Amino acid sequence: MFLHIGEGKVISKKNIIGIFDLENTSVSKKTREFLRINEKKGNTEYIGYEIPKTYILEDRKNGEKVVFTHISTQTLQKRAERNDSFGTEN
């Protein structure tokens, strides 16, 4: 199954390591460092042009990727729990 993460982009649910609220988790120095390192390595992707609320840690063949989206963690969780994860509610 796939999860719609905004702007017509979907990712495979089986590749999701975690879905994190950006505001709450970026309080930690270690999390900020993790995100900064992945940004420097080019392991990040931004979905859309709105301010991101959430980041998704995704397992890919060539390593992990951090995907930022404006969709809230609550909405993504609801979509992930449904069988058809292509909903468009925000």
N, CA, C and O atoms as a CHARMM CRD file, in Angstrom:
* protein
*
  360
    1    1 MET  N      0.84300  -1.18300   0.00000 PROA 1      0.00000
    2    1 MET  CA     0.00000   0.00000   0.00000 PROA 1      0.00000
    3    1 MET  C      0.88500   1.24300   0.00000 PROA 1      0.00000
    4    1 MET  O      2.06300   1.20200   0.35400 PROA 1      0.00000
    5    2 PHE  N      0.27000   2.34000  -0.41000 PROA 2      0.00000
    6    2 PHE  CA     0.98200   3.59700  -0.51700 PROA 2      0.00000
    7    2 PHE  C      0.33400   4.66100   0.34300 PROA 2      0.00000
    8    2 PHE  O     -0.85600   4.59600   0.65200 PROA 2      0.00000
    9    3 LEU  N      1.14000   5.64600   0.72500 PROA 3      0.00000
   10    3 LEU  CA     0.67400   6.75000   1.54200 PROA 3      0.00000
   11    3 LEU  C      0.84400   8.04700   0.76500 PROA 3      0.00000
   12    3 LEU  O      1.94500   8.38100   0.32800 PROA 3      0.00000
   13    4 HSD  N     -0.26400   8.77800   0.59600 PROA 4      0.00000
   14    4 HSD  CA    -0.22800  10.07700  -0.06800 PROA 4      0.00000
   15    4 HSD  C      0.31700  11.09900   0.92000 PROA 4      0.00000
   16    4 HSD  O     -0.24800  11.28000   1.99900 PROA 4      0.00000
   17    5 ILE  N      1.42100  11.77500   0.55900 PROA 5      0.00000
   18    5 ILE  CA     2.06900  12.70500   1.49100 PROA 5      0.00000
   19    5 ILE  C      1.99000  14.16100   1.02900 PROA 5      0.00000
   20    5 ILE  O      2.66700  15.02700   1.58300 PROA 5      0.00000
   21    6 GLY  N      1.16800  14.42900   0.02000 PROA 6      0.00000
   22    6 GLY  CA     0.97100  15.79600  -0.43700 PROA 6      0.00000
   23    6 GLY  C      1.46700  16.01800  -1.85000 PROA 6      0.00000
   24    6 GLY  O      2.36900  15.33100  -2.32900 PROA 6      0.00000
   25    7 GLU  N      0.85500  16.99600  -2.51100 PROA 7      0.00000
   26    7 GLU  CA     1.26100  17.41400  -3.85500 PROA 7      0.00000
   27    7 GLU  C      1.32400  16.25900  -4.85100 PROA 7      0.00000
   28    7 GLU  O      2.15900  16.26300  -5.75500 PROA 7      0.00000
   29    8 GLY  N      0.44900  15.27400  -4.68900 PROA 8      0.00000
   30    8 GLY  CA     0.39400  14.14000  -5.60500 PROA 8      0.00000
   31    8 GLY  C      1.49500  13.10700  -5.38800 PROA 8      0.00000
   32    8 GLY  O      1.60400  12.15900  -6.16500 PROA 8      0.00000
   33    9 LYS  N      2.29900  13.26800  -4.36600 PROA 9      0.00000
   34    9 LYS  CA     3.40800  12.34000  -4.08800 PROA 9      0.00000
   35    9 LYS  C      2.92800  11.23600  -3.15100 PROA 9      0.00000
   36    9 LYS  O      2.24500  11.49800  -2.16100 PROA 9      0.00000
   37   10 VAL  N      3.29500  10.00000  -3.47900 PROA 10     0.00000
   38   10 VAL  CA     2.99000   8.84800  -2.62500 PROA 10     0.00000
   39   10 VAL  C      4.28400   8.09000  -2.35800 PROA 10     0.00000
   40   10 VAL  O      5.21100   8.09200  -3.16800 PROA 10     0.00000
   41   11 ILE  N      4.31900   7.43700  -1.18700 PROA 11     0.00000
   42   11 ILE  CA     5.45200   6.57100  -0.85900 PROA 11     0.00000
   43   11 ILE  C      4.90400   5.24800  -0.34900 PROA 11     0.00000
   44   11 ILE  O      3.78600   5.17300   0.16100 PROA 11     0.00000
   45   12 SER  N      5.70000   4.22400  -0.49500 PROA 12     0.00000
   46   12 SER  CA     5.29600   2.89500  -0.04300 PROA 12     0.00000
   47   12 SER  C      5.29400   2.85800   1.47900 PROA 12     0.00000
   48   12 SER  O      6.25800   3.27500   2.11900 PROA 12     0.00000
   49   13 LYS  N      4.20800   2.35600   2.05100 PROA 13     0.00000
   50   13 LYS  CA     4.11800   2.25700   3.50700 PROA 13     0.00000
   51   13 LYS  C      5.21200   1.35800   4.08000 PROA 13     0.00000
   52   13 LYS  O      5.70300   1.60000   5.18300 PROA 13     0.00000
   53   14 LYS  N      5.59100   0.32600   3.33600 PROA 14     0.00000
   54   14 LYS  CA     6.59300  -0.60900   3.85300 PROA 14     0.00000
   55   14 LYS  C      7.96900   0.04200   3.97500 PROA 14     0.00000
   56   14 LYS  O      8.83500  -0.49100   4.66900 PROA 14     0.00000
   57   15 ASN  N      8.19000   1.17200   3.32400 PROA 15     0.00000
   58   15 ASN  CA     9.47900   1.86500   3.39600 PROA 15     0.00000
   59   15 ASN  C      9.53200   2.93100   4.48100 PROA 15     0.00000
   60   15 ASN  O     10.57900   3.54100   4.69500 PROA 15     0.00000
   61   16 ILE  N      8.42300   3.16100   5.16600 PROA 16     0.00000
   62   16 ILE  CA     8.38000   4.21300   6.18500 PROA 16     0.00000
   63   16 ILE  C      8.98100   3.69100   7.49000 PROA 16     0.00000
   64   16 ILE  O      8.51900   2.70400   8.06100 PROA 16     0.00000
   65   17 ILE  N     10.01500   4.37900   7.93700 PROA 17     0.00000
   66   17 ILE  CA    10.63100   4.06700   9.22900 PROA 17     0.00000
   67   17 ILE  C      9.88600   4.80800  10.33200 PROA 17     0.00000
   68   17 ILE  O      9.65300   4.26000  11.41000 PROA 17     0.00000
   69   18 GLY  N      9.51600   6.05200  10.05800 PROA 18     0.00000
   70   18 GLY  CA     8.79600   6.83500  11.05000 PROA 18     0.00000
   71   18 GLY  C      8.24900   8.11700  10.47300 PROA 18     0.00000
   72   18 GLY  O      8.74200   8.61900   9.46300 PROA 18     0.00000
   73   19 ILE  N      7.21700   8.65100  11.12600 PROA 19     0.00000
   74   19 ILE  CA     6.59700   9.91900  10.76100 PROA 19     0.00000
   75   19 ILE  C      6.69500  10.80900  11.99500 PROA 19     0.00000
   76   19 ILE  O      6.24200  10.42600  13.07400 PROA 19     0.00000
   77   20 PHE  N      7.28500  11.99900  11.84300 PROA 20     0.00000
   78   20 PHE  CA     7.61300  12.83300  12.98200 PROA 20     0.00000
   79   20 PHE  C      7.09400  14.25900  12.81900 PROA 20     0.00000
   80   20 PHE  O      7.16700  14.83700  11.73500 PROA 20     0.00000
   81   21 ASP  N      6.57900  14.81000  13.89300 PROA 21     0.00000
   82   21 ASP  CA     6.14900  16.20400  13.92900 PROA 21     0.00000
   83   21 ASP  C      7.40300  17.07900  13.99500 PROA 21     0.00000
   84   21 ASP  O      8.20000  16.95400  14.92600 PROA 21     0.00000
   85   22 LEU  N      7.57600  17.94600  13.03100 PROA 22     0.00000
   86   22 LEU  CA     8.79400  18.73900  12.92900 PROA 22     0.00000
   87   22 LEU  C      8.96500  19.69400  14.10700 PROA 22     0.00000
   88   22 LEU  O     10.06700  19.82300  14.64100 PROA 22     0.00000
   89   23 GLU  N      7.89600  20.35900  14.51500 PROA 23     0.00000
   90   23 GLU  CA     7.98800  21.33600  15.59800 PROA 23     0.00000
   91   23 GLU  C      8.37500  20.67200  16.92100 PROA 23     0.00000
   92   23 GLU  O      9.23300  21.18100  17.64200 PROA 23     0.00000
   93   24 ASN  N      7.75600  19.55500  17.23800 PROA 24     0.00000
   94   24 ASN  CA     8.02300  18.88600  18.51800 PROA 24     0.00000
   95   24 ASN  C      9.37500  18.18200  18.56600 PROA 24     0.00000
   96   24 ASN  O     10.04500  18.19900  19.59900 PROA 24     0.00000
   97   25 THR  N      9.77700  17.57100  17.47400 PROA 25     0.00000
   98   25 THR  CA    11.02300  16.80000  17.50800 PROA 25     0.00000
   99   25 THR  C     12.26000  17.64800  17.27600 PROA 25     0.00000
  100   25 THR  O     13.35000  17.26300  17.70000 PROA 25     0.00000
  101   26 SER  N     12.12500  18.78700  16.61700 PROA 26     0.00000
  102   26 SER  CA    13.30100  19.60900  16.32700 PROA 26     0.00000
  103   26 SER  C     13.76400  20.40600  17.53800 PROA 26     0.00000
  104   26 SER  O     14.71600  21.18000  17.43800 PROA 26     0.00000
  105   27 VAL  N     13.11000  20.23200  18.67400 PROA 27     0.00000
  106   27 VAL  CA    13.56100  20.84200  19.92800 PROA 27     0.00000
  107   27 VAL  C     14.87000  20.18600  20.36500 PROA 27     0.00000
  108   27 VAL  O     15.73000  20.83300  20.96200 PROA 27     0.00000
  109   28 SER  N     15.00700  18.91500  20.06500 PROA 28     0.00000
  110   28 SER  CA    16.19300  18.15400  20.45200 PROA 28     0.00000
  111   28 SER  C     17.39700  18.53500  19.58800 PROA 28     0.00000
  112   28 SER  O     17.29900  18.61500  18.36400 PROA 28     0.00000
  113   29 LYS  N     18.53000  18.76700  20.24800 PROA 29     0.00000
  114   29 LYS  CA    19.76300  19.10100  19.53900 PROA 29     0.00000
  115   29 LYS  C     20.18200  17.95700  18.60500 PROA 29     0.00000
  116   29 LYS  O     20.65800  18.19900  17.49600 PROA 29     0.00000
  117   30 LYS  N     20.00300  16.72100  19.05900 PROA 30     0.00000
  118   30 LYS  CA    20.39100  15.56300  18.24400 PROA 30     0.00000
  119   30 LYS  C     19.53100  15.44600  16.98000 PROA 30     0.00000
  120   30 LYS  O     20.02600  15.08200  15.91300 PROA 30     0.00000
  121   31 THR  N     18.25400  15.75700  17.11500 PROA 31     0.00000
  122   31 THR  CA    17.37700  15.70700  15.94600 PROA 31     0.00000
  123   31 THR  C     17.76000  16.79900  14.94900 PROA 31     0.00000
  124   31 THR  O     17.82900  16.54300  13.74700 PROA 31     0.00000
  125   32 ARG  N     18.00700  17.99700  15.43200 PROA 32     0.00000
  126   32 ARG  CA    18.43000  19.09300  14.54100 PROA 32     0.00000
  127   32 ARG  C     19.71900  18.72800  13.81500 PROA 32     0.00000
  128   32 ARG  O     19.86900  19.00600  12.62500 PROA 32     0.00000
  129   33 GLU  N     20.64600  18.10500  14.53200 PROA 33     0.00000
  130   33 GLU  CA    21.90400  17.68200  13.92900 PROA 33     0.00000
  131   33 GLU  C     21.65900  16.59500  12.86900 PROA 33     0.00000
  132   33 GLU  O     22.24500  16.63700  11.78700 PROA 33     0.00000
  133   34 PHE  N     20.79700  15.62900  13.18300 PROA 34     0.00000
  134   34 PHE  CA    20.43600  14.57600  12.23600 PROA 34     0.00000
  135   34 PHE  C     19.86200  15.17200  10.94700 PROA 34     0.00000
  136   34 PHE  O     20.24800  14.77800   9.84600 PROA 34     0.00000
  137   35 LEU  N     18.94200  16.11700  11.09500 PROA 35     0.00000
  138   35 LEU  CA    18.32300  16.74400   9.91900 PROA 35     0.00000
  139   35 LEU  C     19.34300  17.56800   9.13000 PROA 35     0.00000
  140   35 LEU  O     19.33600  17.56000   7.89900 PROA 35     0.00000
  141   36 ARG  N     20.21800  18.27700   9.84300 PROA 36     0.00000
  142   36 ARG  CA    21.24200  19.08900   9.17800 PROA 36     0.00000
  143   36 ARG  C     22.20500  18.20800   8.37900 PROA 36     0.00000
  144   36 ARG  O     22.53700  18.52700   7.23700 PROA 36     0.00000
  145   37 ILE  N     22.64600  17.11400   8.97000 PROA 37     0.00000
  146   37 ILE  CA    23.56000  16.19300   8.28300 PROA 37     0.00000
  147   37 ILE  C     22.91500  15.62100   7.02600 PROA 37     0.00000
  148   37 ILE  O     23.55600  15.55400   5.97800 PROA 37     0.00000
  149   38 ASN  N     21.66100  15.21100   7.12100 PROA 38     0.00000
  150   38 ASN  CA    20.97400  14.66400   5.94600 PROA 38     0.00000
  151   38 ASN  C     20.76500  15.72300   4.87500 PROA 38     0.00000
  152   38 ASN  O     20.81000  15.41700   3.68400 PROA 38     0.00000
  153   39 GLU  N     20.53900  16.95600   5.28300 PROA 39     0.00000
  154   39 GLU  CA    20.41500  18.05700   4.31600 PROA 39     0.00000
  155   39 GLU  C     21.73800  18.24000   3.57200 PROA 39     0.00000
  156   39 GLU  O     21.74800  18.38100   2.34900 PROA 39     0.00000
  157   40 LYS  N     22.85100  18.23600   4.30500 PROA 40     0.00000
  158   40 LYS  CA    24.17200  18.39100   3.68100 PROA 40     0.00000
  159   40 LYS  C     24.48200  17.24700   2.71200 PROA 40     0.00000
  160   40 LYS  O     25.09500  17.46000   1.66600 PROA 40     0.00000
  161   41 LYS  N     24.05800  16.04300   3.06800 PROA 41     0.00000
  162   41 LYS  CA    24.31900  14.86600   2.23000 PROA 41     0.00000
  163   41 LYS  C     23.39400  14.80300   1.00800 PROA 41     0.00000
  164   41 LYS  O     23.61400  14.00000   0.10100 PROA 41     0.00000
  165   42 GLY  N     22.37700  15.63800   0.98700 PROA 42     0.00000
  166   42 GLY  CA    21.41700  15.58300  -0.11300 PROA 42     0.00000
  167   42 GLY  C     20.38000  14.49100   0.06000 PROA 42     0.00000
  168   42 GLY  O     19.77200  14.04400  -0.91200 PROA 42     0.00000
  169   43 ASN  N     20.17600  14.06400   1.29200 PROA 43     0.00000
  170   43 ASN  CA    19.22300  12.98900   1.58900 PROA 43     0.00000
  171   43 ASN  C     17.86600  13.52800   2.01900 PROA 43     0.00000
  172   43 ASN  O     17.15200  12.86800   2.77400 PROA 43     0.00000
  173   44 THR  N     17.50600  14.70200   1.55500 PROA 44     0.00000
  174   44 THR  CA    16.21600  15.28100   1.92500 PROA 44     0.00000
  175   44 THR  C     15.41600  15.63100   0.68100 PROA 44     0.00000
  176   44 THR  O     15.95900  15.84600  -0.40300 PROA 44     0.00000
  177   45 GLU  N     14.11700  15.67900   0.87800 PROA 45     0.00000
  178   45 GLU  CA    13.19900  16.06100  -0.20300 PROA 45     0.00000
  179   45 GLU  C     12.07300  16.87200   0.41900 PROA 45     0.00000
  180   45 GLU  O     11.53700  16.50800   1.46600 PROA 45     0.00000
  181   46 TYR  N     11.72300  17.96300  -0.22800 PROA 46     0.00000
  182   46 TYR  CA    10.63000  18.81100   0.23500 PROA 46     0.00000
  183   46 TYR  C      9.45000  18.66000  -0.71000 PROA 46     0.00000
  184   46 TYR  O      9.58500  18.81600  -1.92300 PROA 46     0.00000
  185   47 ILE  N      8.29000  18.35400  -0.13900 PROA 47     0.00000
  186   47 ILE  CA     7.07000  18.19200  -0.93000 PROA 47     0.00000
  187   47 ILE  C      6.28800  19.49300  -0.84100 PROA 47     0.00000
  188   47 ILE  O      5.83500  19.87800   0.23700 PROA 47     0.00000
  189   48 GLY  N      6.13100  20.16300  -1.96000 PROA 48     0.00000
  190   48 GLY  CA     5.37100  21.40600  -2.00800 PROA 48     0.00000
  191   48 GLY  C      6.18400  22.60500  -1.56300 PROA 48     0.00000
  192   48 GLY  O      7.38000  22.50300  -1.28900 PROA 48     0.00000
  193   49 TYR  N      5.50700  23.74500  -1.49800 PROA 49     0.00000
  194   49 TYR  CA     6.16900  25.00300  -1.17900 PROA 49     0.00000
  195   49 TYR  C      5.72700  25.57600   0.16000 PROA 49     0.00000
  196   49 TYR  O      6.21900  26.62400   0.57700 PROA 49     0.00000
  197   50 GLU  N      4.81400  24.90600   0.83100 PROA 50     0.00000
  198   50 GLU  CA     4.35100  25.37800   2.12700 PROA 50     0.00000
  199   50 GLU  C      5.36000  25.01900   3.21200 PROA 50     0.00000
  200   50 GLU  O      6.21400  24.15400   3.01800 PROA 50     0.00000
  201   51 ILE  N      5.25200  25.68700   4.34900 PROA 51     0.00000
  202   51 ILE  CA     6.13200  25.39600   5.47600 PROA 51     0.00000
  203   51 ILE  C      5.87400  23.96500   5.94700 PROA 51     0.00000
  204   51 ILE  O      4.72800  23.60400   6.21500 PROA 51     0.00000
  205   52 PRO  N      6.92900  23.14300   6.05200 PROA 52     0.00000
  206   52 PRO  CA     6.71500  21.75500   6.47000 PROA 52     0.00000
  207   52 PRO  C      6.27900  21.64400   7.92300 PROA 52     0.00000
  208   52 PRO  O      6.73000  22.39200   8.79100 PROA 52     0.00000
  209   53 LYS  N      5.38500  20.68600   8.16200 PROA 53     0.00000
  210   53 LYS  CA     4.91200  20.37100   9.51300 PROA 53     0.00000
  211   53 LYS  C      5.46900  19.03500   9.98800 PROA 53     0.00000
  212   53 LYS  O      5.57600  18.78100  11.18800 PROA 53     0.00000
  213   54 THR  N      5.82000  18.19500   9.03300 PROA 54     0.00000
  214   54 THR  CA     6.14300  16.80200   9.31500 PROA 54     0.00000
  215   54 THR  C      7.34800  16.37600   8.48800 PROA 54     0.00000
  216   54 THR  O      7.56100  16.86700   7.38000 PROA 54     0.00000
  217   55 TYR  N      8.13000  15.46000   9.03700 PROA 55     0.00000
  218   55 TYR  CA     9.11200  14.78500   8.19300 PROA 55     0.00000
  219   55 TYR  C      8.94500  13.27800   8.35000 PROA 55     0.00000
  220   55 TYR  O      8.60200  12.76800   9.41700 PROA 55     0.00000
  221   56 ILE  N      9.19800  12.60000   7.25500 PROA 56     0.00000
  222   56 ILE  CA     9.05600  11.14700   7.18000 PROA 56     0.00000
  223   56 ILE  C     10.43300  10.57400   6.92400 PROA 56     0.00000
  224   56 ILE  O     11.12700  10.99500   5.99900 PROA 56     0.00000
  225   57 LEU  N     10.82500   9.62200   7.73400 PROA 57     0.00000
  226   57 LEU  CA    12.08000   8.92500   7.50700 PROA 57     0.00000
  227   57 LEU  C     11.74600   7.68400   6.69100 PROA 57     0.00000
  228   57 LEU  O     10.99100   6.81100   7.11900 PROA 57     0.00000
  229   58 GLU  N     12.33400   7.63700   5.50300 PROA 58     0.00000
  230   58 GLU  CA    12.00100   6.59100   4.54000 PROA 58     0.00000
  231   58 GLU  C     13.23700   5.74400   4.24200 PROA 58     0.00000
  232   58 GLU  O     14.32400   6.27900   4.02500 PROA 58     0.00000
  233   59 ASP  N     13.06900   4.43500   4.23300 PROA 59     0.00000
  234   59 ASP  CA    14.13300   3.49900   3.90200 PROA 59     0.00000
  235   59 ASP  C     14.13200   3.29100   2.39500 PROA 59     0.00000
  236   59 ASP  O     13.13300   2.86000   1.81800 PROA 59     0.00000
  237   60 ARG  N     15.25200   3.59800   1.76500 PROA 60     0.00000
  238   60 ARG  CA    15.39100   3.39900   0.32400 PROA 60     0.00000
  239   60 ARG  C     16.56000   2.47400   0.05500 PROA 60     0.00000
  240   60 ARG  O     17.38500   2.22800   0.93500 PROA 60     0.00000
  241   61 LYS  N     16.62700   1.97000  -1.14900 PROA 61     0.00000
  242   61 LYS  CA    17.69300   1.02200  -1.50900 PROA 61     0.00000
  243   61 LYS  C     19.08100   1.61100  -1.26800 PROA 61     0.00000
  244   61 LYS  O     19.99500   0.90400  -0.84400 PROA 61     0.00000
  245   62 ASN  N     19.23600   2.90400  -1.53900 PROA 62     0.00000
  246   62 ASN  CA    20.54900   3.53400  -1.37800 PROA 62     0.00000
  247   62 ASN  C     20.69900   4.24500  -0.03000 PROA 62     0.00000
  248   62 ASN  O     21.57700   5.09500   0.11900 PROA 62     0.00000
  249   63 GLY  N     19.86200   3.91400   0.94700 PROA 63     0.00000
  250   63 GLY  CA    19.95600   4.50800   2.28200 PROA 63     0.00000
  251   63 GLY  C     18.67100   5.18600   2.69900 PROA 63     0.00000
  252   63 GLY  O     17.64000   5.06600   2.03700 PROA 63     0.00000
  253   64 GLU  N     18.74900   5.89200   3.79300 PROA 64     0.00000
  254   64 GLU  CA    17.57800   6.59100   4.31600 PROA 64     0.00000
  255   64 GLU  C     17.40000   7.94000   3.63900 PROA 64     0.00000
  256   64 GLU  O     18.35900   8.54800   3.16400 PROA 64     0.00000
  257   65 LYS  N     16.14500   8.39700   3.60400 PROA 65     0.00000
  258   65 LYS  CA    15.83500   9.71100   3.06300 PROA 65     0.00000
  259   65 LYS  C     14.84900  10.38800   4.00400 PROA 65     0.00000
  260   65 LYS  O     13.95100   9.74400   4.54500 PROA 65     0.00000
  261   66 VAL  N     15.02300  11.69500   4.19500 PROA 66     0.00000
  262   66 VAL  CA    14.11800  12.48800   5.01200 PROA 66     0.00000
  263   66 VAL  C     13.23200  13.29200   4.06000 PROA 66     0.00000
  264   66 VAL  O     13.72600  14.08300   3.25700 PROA 66     0.00000
  265   67 VAL  N     11.92500  13.07900   4.15900 PROA 67     0.00000
  266   67 VAL  CA    10.96700  13.75300   3.28900 PROA 67     0.00000
  267   67 VAL  C     10.13300  14.69700   4.14100 PROA 67     0.00000
  268   67 VAL  O      9.47500  14.26700   5.08900 PROA 67     0.00000
  269   68 PHE  N     10.16000  15.99000   3.80200 PROA 68     0.00000
  270   68 PHE  CA     9.40300  17.00800   4.52100 PROA 68     0.00000
  271   68 PHE  C      8.09200  17.28400   3.78700 PROA 68     0.00000
  272   68 PHE  O      8.07100  17.39000   2.56100 PROA 68     0.00000
  273   69 THR  N      7.00600  17.40000   4.53700 PROA 69     0.00000
  274   69 THR  CA     5.70500  17.68300   3.95000 PROA 69     0.00000
  275   69 THR  C      4.90500  18.63900   4.83300 PROA 69     0.00000
  276   69 THR  O      5.13200  18.72700   6.04000 PROA 69     0.00000
  277   70 HSD  N      3.97400  19.34600   4.21400 PROA 70     0.00000
  278   70 HSD  CA     3.11700  20.28000   4.95600 PROA 70     0.00000
  279   70 HSD  C      1.91700  19.56600   5.58700 PROA 70     0.00000
  280   70 HSD  O      1.15400  20.18400   6.32900 PROA 70     0.00000
  281   71 ILE  N      1.74700  18.28200   5.30200 PROA 71     0.00000
  282   71 ILE  CA     0.64300  17.50500   5.87000 PROA 71     0.00000
  283   71 ILE  C      0.97800  17.17400   7.32700 PROA 71     0.00000
  284   71 ILE  O      2.10800  16.79300   7.63500 PROA 71     0.00000
  285   72 SER  N      0.00600  17.31800   8.21000 PROA 72     0.00000
  286   72 SER  CA     0.24700  17.06900   9.63200 PROA 72     0.00000
  287   72 SER  C      0.48300  15.58700   9.91200 PROA 72     0.00000
  288   72 SER  O      0.05700  14.72000   9.15000 PROA 72     0.00000
  289   73 THR  N      1.16400  15.32000  11.00800 PROA 73     0.00000
  290   73 THR  CA     1.41600  13.93300  11.40000 PROA 73     0.00000
  291   73 THR  C      0.10400  13.19800  11.67700 PROA 73     0.00000
  292   73 THR  O     -0.02200  12.01100  11.37300 PROA 73     0.00000
  293   74 GLN  N     -0.86500  13.90000  12.25100 PROA 74     0.00000
  294   74 GLN  CA    -2.15700  13.27300  12.55300 PROA 74     0.00000
  295   74 GLN  C     -2.86100  12.82500  11.27600 PROA 74     0.00000
  296   74 GLN  O     -3.40000  11.72000  11.21700 PROA 74     0.00000
  297   75 THR  N     -2.85600  13.67400  10.26100 PROA 75     0.00000
  298   75 THR  CA    -3.49000  13.32100   8.99100 PROA 75     0.00000
  299   75 THR  C     -2.76100  12.15600   8.32900 PROA 75     0.00000
  300   75 THR  O     -3.39400  11.23600   7.81100 PROA 75     0.00000
  301   76 LEU  N     -1.44300  12.19700   8.34500 PROA 76     0.00000
  302   76 LEU  CA    -0.67500  11.09900   7.74800 PROA 76     0.00000
  303   76 LEU  C     -0.92000   9.79000   8.48900 PROA 76     0.00000
  304   76 LEU  O     -1.00300   8.72900   7.87000 PROA 76     0.00000
  305   77 GLN  N     -1.03500   9.86200   9.80300 PROA 77     0.00000
  306   77 GLN  CA    -1.31600   8.65500  10.58000 PROA 77     0.00000
  307   77 GLN  C     -2.67800   8.08800  10.22100 PROA 77     0.00000
  308   77 GLN  O     -2.81900   6.87700  10.05300 PROA 77     0.00000
  309   78 LYS  N     -3.68600   8.94800  10.10100 PROA 78     0.00000
  310   78 LYS  CA    -5.03000   8.48500   9.72200 PROA 78     0.00000
  311   78 LYS  C     -4.99800   7.83500   8.34400 PROA 78     0.00000
  312   78 LYS  O     -5.60500   6.78700   8.12700 PROA 78     0.00000
  313   79 ARG  N     -4.28700   8.46500   7.41800 PROA 79     0.00000
  314   79 ARG  CA    -4.18500   7.90400   6.07200 PROA 79     0.00000
  315   79 ARG  C     -3.47000   6.55900   6.09500 PROA 79     0.00000
  316   79 ARG  O     -3.87000   5.63100   5.39300 PROA 79     0.00000
  317   80 ALA  N     -2.42300   6.44900   6.89100 PROA 80     0.00000
  318   80 ALA  CA    -1.65200   5.20500   6.96000 PROA 80     0.00000
  319   80 ALA  C     -2.48200   4.06700   7.53700 PROA 80     0.00000
  320   80 ALA  O     -2.29100   2.90900   7.16700 PROA 80     0.00000
  321   81 GLU  N     -3.39400   4.38700   8.43600 PROA 81     0.00000
  322   81 GLU  CA    -4.22600   3.36400   9.06100 PROA 81     0.00000
  323   81 GLU  C     -5.36400   2.89900   8.15300 PROA 81     0.00000
  324   81 GLU  O     -5.93200   1.82600   8.36100 PROA 81     0.00000
  325   82 ARG  N     -5.69200   3.70600   7.14900 PROA 82     0.00000
  326   82 ARG  CA    -6.73800   3.31800   6.20100 PROA 82     0.00000
  327   82 ARG  C     -6.16200   2.38600   5.15000 PROA 82     0.00000
  328   82 ARG  O     -4.95200   2.35400   4.92500 PROA 82     0.00000
  329   83 ASN  N     -7.03700   1.63300   4.51400 PROA 83     0.00000
  330   83 ASN  CA    -6.59500   0.73900   3.43800 PROA 83     0.00000
  331   83 ASN  C     -6.27600   1.51600   2.16000 PROA 83     0.00000
  332   83 ASN  O     -5.32600   1.17700   1.45500 PROA 83     0.00000
  333   84 ASP  N     -7.05100   2.54200   1.85800 PROA 84     0.00000
  334   84 ASP  CA    -6.78500   3.37600   0.67900 PROA 84     0.00000
  335   84 ASP  C     -6.16100   4.67400   1.18400 PROA 84     0.00000
  336   84 ASP  O     -6.87400   5.52700   1.71400 PROA 84     0.00000
  337   85 SER  N     -4.89000   4.83800   1.03700 PROA 85     0.00000
  338   85 SER  CA    -4.17400   5.96400   1.62100 PROA 85     0.00000
  339   85 SER  C     -4.01900   7.11800   0.64700 PROA 85     0.00000
  340   85 SER  O     -3.05700   7.88200   0.73600 PROA 85     0.00000
  341   86 PHE  N     -4.94500   7.25000  -0.27000 PROA 86     0.00000
  342   86 PHE  CA    -4.83100   8.31200  -1.25100 PROA 86     0.00000
  343   86 PHE  C     -5.77100   9.46500  -0.94900 PROA 86     0.00000
  344   86 PHE  O     -6.05800  10.26600  -1.83900 PROA 86     0.00000
  345   87 GLY  N     -6.26100   9.57300   0.28700 PROA 87     0.00000
  346   87 GLY  CA    -7.14200  10.65800   0.67600 PROA 87     0.00000
  347   87 GLY  C     -6.47900  12.00800   0.51000 PROA 87     0.00000
  348   87 GLY  O     -5.25200  12.10500   0.49700 PROA 87     0.00000
  349   88 THR  N     -7.28300  13.05300   0.38200 PROA 88     0.00000
  350   88 THR  CA    -6.71800  14.38300   0.15700 PROA 88     0.00000
  351   88 THR  C     -7.02800  15.35300   1.28900 PROA 88     0.00000
  352   88 THR  O     -6.71400  16.53800   1.18100 PROA 88     0.00000
  353   89 GLU  N     -7.63700  14.87900   2.36900 PROA 89     0.00000
  354   89 GLU  CA    -7.89400  15.78300   3.47300 PROA 89     0.00000
  355   89 GLU  C     -6.58000  16.20000   4.12400 PROA 89     0.00000
  356   89 GLU  O     -5.63000  15.41900   4.15500 PROA 89     0.00000
  357   90 ASN  N     -6.52000  17.41200   4.63700 PROA 90     0.00000
  358   90 ASN  CA    -5.28700  17.93100   5.26000 PROA 90     0.00000
  359   90 ASN  C     -5.46600  18.10300   6.73100 PROA 90     0.00000
  360   90 ASN  O     -4.53800  18.52800   7.42000 PROA 90     0.00000
